Coordinates of N, CA and C in Angstrom, one line a residue:
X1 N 13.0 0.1 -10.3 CA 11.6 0.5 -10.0 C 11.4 2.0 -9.9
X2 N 12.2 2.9 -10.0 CA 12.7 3.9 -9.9 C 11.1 4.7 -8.8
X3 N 11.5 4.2 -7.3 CA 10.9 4.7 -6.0 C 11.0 6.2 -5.9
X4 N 9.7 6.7 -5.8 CA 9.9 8.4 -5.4 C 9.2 8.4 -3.9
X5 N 9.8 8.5 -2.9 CA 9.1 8.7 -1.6 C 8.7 10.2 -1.5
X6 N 6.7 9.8 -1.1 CA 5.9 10.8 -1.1 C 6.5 11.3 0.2
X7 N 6.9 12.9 0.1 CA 7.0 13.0 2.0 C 5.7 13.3 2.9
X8 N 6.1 13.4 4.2 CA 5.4 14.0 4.7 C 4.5 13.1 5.6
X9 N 3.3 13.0 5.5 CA 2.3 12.2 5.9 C 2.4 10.9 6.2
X10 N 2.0 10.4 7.3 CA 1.8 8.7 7.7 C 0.6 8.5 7.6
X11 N 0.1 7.8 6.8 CA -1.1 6.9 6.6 C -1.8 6.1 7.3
X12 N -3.0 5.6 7.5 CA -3.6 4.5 8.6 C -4.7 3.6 7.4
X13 N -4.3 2.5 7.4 CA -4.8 1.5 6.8 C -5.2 0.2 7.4
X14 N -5.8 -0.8 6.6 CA -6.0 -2.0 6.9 C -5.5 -2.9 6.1
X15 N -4.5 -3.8 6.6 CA -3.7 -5.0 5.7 C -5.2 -6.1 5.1
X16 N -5.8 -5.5 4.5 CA -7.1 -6.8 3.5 C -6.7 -8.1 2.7
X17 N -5.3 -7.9 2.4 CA -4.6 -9.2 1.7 C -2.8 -9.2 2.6
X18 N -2.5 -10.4 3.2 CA -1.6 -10.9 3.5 C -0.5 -12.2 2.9
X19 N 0.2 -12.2 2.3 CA 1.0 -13.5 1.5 C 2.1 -13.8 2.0
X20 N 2.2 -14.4 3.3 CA 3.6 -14.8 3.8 C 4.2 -15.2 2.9
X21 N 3.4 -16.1 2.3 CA 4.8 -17.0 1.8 C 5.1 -16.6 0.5
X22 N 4.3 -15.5 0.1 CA 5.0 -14.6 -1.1 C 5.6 -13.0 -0.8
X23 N 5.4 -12.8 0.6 CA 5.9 -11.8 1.0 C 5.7 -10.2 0.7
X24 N 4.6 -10.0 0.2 CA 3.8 -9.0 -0.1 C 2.1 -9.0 0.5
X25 N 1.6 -8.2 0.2 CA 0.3 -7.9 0.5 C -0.4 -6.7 0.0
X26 N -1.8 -6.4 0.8 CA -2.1 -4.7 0.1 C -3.0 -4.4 1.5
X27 N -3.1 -3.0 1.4 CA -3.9 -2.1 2.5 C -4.9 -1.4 1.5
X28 N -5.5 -1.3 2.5 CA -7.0 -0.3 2.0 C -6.8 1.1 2.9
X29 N -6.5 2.3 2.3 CA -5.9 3.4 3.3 C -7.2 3.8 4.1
X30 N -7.1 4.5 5.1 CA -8.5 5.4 5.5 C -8.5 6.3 4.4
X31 N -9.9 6.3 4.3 CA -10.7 6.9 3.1 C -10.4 8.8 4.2
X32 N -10.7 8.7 5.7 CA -10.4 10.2 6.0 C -9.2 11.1 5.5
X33 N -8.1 10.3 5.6 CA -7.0 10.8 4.9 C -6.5 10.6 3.7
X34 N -6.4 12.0 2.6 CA -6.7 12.1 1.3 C -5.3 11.9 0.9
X35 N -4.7 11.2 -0.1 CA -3.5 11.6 -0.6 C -3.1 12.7 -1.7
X36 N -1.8 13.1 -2.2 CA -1.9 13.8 -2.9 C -2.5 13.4 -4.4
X37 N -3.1 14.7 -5.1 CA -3.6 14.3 -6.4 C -2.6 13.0 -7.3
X38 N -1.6 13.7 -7.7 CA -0.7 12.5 -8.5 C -0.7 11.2 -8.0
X39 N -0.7 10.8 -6.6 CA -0.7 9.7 -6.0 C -2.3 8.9 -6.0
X40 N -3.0 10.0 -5.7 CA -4.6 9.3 -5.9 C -4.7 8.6 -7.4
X41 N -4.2 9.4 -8.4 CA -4.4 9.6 -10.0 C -3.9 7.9 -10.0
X42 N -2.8 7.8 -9.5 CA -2.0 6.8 -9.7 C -2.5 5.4 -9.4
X43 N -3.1 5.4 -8.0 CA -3.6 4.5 -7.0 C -5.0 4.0 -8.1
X44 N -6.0 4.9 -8.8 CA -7.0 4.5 -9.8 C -6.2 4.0 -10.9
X45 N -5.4 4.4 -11.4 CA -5.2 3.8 -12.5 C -4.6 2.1 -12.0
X46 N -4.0 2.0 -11.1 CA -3.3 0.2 -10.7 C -4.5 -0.2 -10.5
X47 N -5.5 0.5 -9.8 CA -7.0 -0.5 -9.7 C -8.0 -1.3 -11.0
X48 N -7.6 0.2 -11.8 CA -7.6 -0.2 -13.2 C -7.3 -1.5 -13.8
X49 N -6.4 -1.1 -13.8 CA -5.1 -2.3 -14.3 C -5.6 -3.6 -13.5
X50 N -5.7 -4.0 -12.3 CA -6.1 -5.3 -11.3 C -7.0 -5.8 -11.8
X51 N -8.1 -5.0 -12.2 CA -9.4 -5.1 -12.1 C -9.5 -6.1 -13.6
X52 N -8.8 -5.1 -14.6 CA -8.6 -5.5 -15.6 C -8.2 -7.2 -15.9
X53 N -7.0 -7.3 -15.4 CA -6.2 -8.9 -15.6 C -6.8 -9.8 -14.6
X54 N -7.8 -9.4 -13.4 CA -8.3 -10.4 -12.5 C -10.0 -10.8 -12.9
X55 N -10.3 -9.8 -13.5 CA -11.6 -9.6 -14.1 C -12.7 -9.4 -13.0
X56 N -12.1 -8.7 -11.5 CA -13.0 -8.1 -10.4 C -13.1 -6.7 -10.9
X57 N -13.9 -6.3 -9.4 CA -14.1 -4.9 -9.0 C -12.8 -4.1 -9.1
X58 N -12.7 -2.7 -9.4 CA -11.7 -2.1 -9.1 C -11.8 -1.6 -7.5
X59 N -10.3 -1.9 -7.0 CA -10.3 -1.3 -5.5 C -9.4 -0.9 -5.6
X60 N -9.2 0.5 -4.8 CA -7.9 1.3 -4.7 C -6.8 0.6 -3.3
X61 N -5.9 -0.3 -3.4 CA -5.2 -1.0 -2.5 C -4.0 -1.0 -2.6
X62 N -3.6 -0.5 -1.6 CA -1.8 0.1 -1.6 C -0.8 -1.2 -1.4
X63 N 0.3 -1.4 -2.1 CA 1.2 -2.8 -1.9 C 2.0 -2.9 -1.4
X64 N 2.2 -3.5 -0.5 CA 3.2 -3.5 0.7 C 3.7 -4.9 0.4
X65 N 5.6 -4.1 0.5 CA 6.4 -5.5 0.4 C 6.8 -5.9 1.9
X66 N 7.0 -7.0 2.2 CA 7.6 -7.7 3.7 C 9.3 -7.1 4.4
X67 N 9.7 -6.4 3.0 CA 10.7 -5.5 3.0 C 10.4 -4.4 3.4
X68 N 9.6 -4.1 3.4 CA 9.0 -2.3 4.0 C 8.3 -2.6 5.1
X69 N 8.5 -3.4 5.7 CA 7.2 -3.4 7.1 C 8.6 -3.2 8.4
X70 N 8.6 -2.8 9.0 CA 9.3 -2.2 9.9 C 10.0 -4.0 10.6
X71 N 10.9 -4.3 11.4 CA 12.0 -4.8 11.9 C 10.6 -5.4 13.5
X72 N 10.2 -6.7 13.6 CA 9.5 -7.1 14.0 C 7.4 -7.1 14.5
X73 N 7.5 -6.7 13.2 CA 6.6 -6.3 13.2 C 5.4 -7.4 12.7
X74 N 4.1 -7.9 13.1 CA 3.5 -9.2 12.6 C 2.5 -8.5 11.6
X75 N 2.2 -9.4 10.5 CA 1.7 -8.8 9.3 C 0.6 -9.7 9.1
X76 N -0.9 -9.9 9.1 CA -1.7 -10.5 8.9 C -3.0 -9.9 8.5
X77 N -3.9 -10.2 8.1 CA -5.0 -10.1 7.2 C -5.9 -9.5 8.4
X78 N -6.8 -8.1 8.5 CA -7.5 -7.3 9.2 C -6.2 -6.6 9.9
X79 N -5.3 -6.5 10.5 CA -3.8 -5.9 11.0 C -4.1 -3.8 10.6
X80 N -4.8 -3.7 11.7 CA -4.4 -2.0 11.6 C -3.2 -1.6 11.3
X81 N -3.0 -0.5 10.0 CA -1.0 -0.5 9.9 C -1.1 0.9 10.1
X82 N -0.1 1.9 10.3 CA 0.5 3.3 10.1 C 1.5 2.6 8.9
X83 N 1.5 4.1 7.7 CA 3.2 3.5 6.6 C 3.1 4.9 5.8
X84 N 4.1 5.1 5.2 CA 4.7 6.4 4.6 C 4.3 5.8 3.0
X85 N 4.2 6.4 1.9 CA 3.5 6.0 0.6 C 5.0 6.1 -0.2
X86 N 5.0 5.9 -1.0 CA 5.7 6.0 -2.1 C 5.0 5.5 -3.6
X87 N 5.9 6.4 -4.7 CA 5.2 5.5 -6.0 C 6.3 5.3 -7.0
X88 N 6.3 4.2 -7.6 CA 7.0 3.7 -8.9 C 6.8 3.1 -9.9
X89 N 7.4 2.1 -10.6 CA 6.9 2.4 -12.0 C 5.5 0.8 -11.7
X90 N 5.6 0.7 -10.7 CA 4.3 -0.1 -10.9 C 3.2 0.5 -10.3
X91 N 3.6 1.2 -9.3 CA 2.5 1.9 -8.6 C 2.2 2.3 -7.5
X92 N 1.4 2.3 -6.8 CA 1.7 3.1 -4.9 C 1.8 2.1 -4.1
X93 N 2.8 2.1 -3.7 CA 3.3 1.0 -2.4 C 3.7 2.0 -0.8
X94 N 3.8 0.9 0.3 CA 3.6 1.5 1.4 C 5.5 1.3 2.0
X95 N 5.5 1.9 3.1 CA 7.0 1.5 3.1 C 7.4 1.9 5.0
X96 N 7.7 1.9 5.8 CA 8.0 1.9 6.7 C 6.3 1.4 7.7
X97 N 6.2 0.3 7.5 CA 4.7 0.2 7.9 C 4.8 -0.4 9.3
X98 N 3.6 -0.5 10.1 CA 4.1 -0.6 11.1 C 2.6 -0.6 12.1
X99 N 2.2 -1.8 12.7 CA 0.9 -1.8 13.5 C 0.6 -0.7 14.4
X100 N -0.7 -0.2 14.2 CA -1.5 0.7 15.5 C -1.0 0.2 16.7

């Protein structure tokens, strides 16, 4: 997947899609905090791409695996999160995430 972790910044989002039983999901970041260019660049183009093969709206939605959510942590649909970004060859995912 070749993962590059963005440093620096912790993010505040909302979990908008939850998939226990597939073990992934996506956040919608706060729009107050900007990411870096390359990462924003990136985040449009996967919405791109969604928008495309689902035939909705484009939304910019970060993907969080059940592997990146912090060591007890409950994961459900509206779930205020804090998570560090990363990007790889599919696109911007969240990674040490972790409820308000």
């Amino acid at each position: 997947e070749n993962r590059q972790v963005i440093s620096g910044q912790t993010y505040l989002g909302e979990v908008v899609r939850w998939k226990p039983d597939k073990g992934w999901g996506l956040i919608r970041t706060e729009p107050s905090m900007p990411m870096p260019p390359h990462v924003q660049a990136r985040l449009a183009q996967q919405a791109r791409a969604a928008a495309e093969k689902a035939g909705g709206a484009e939304e910019e939605l970060v993907y969080v695996r059940s592997s990146d959510v912090k060591d007890g942590v409950e994961m459900f649909t509206g779930v205020q999160v804090m998570f560090r970004l990363y990007v790889d060859d599919k696109g911007v995912g969240a990674y040490q995430v972790e409820t308000v």
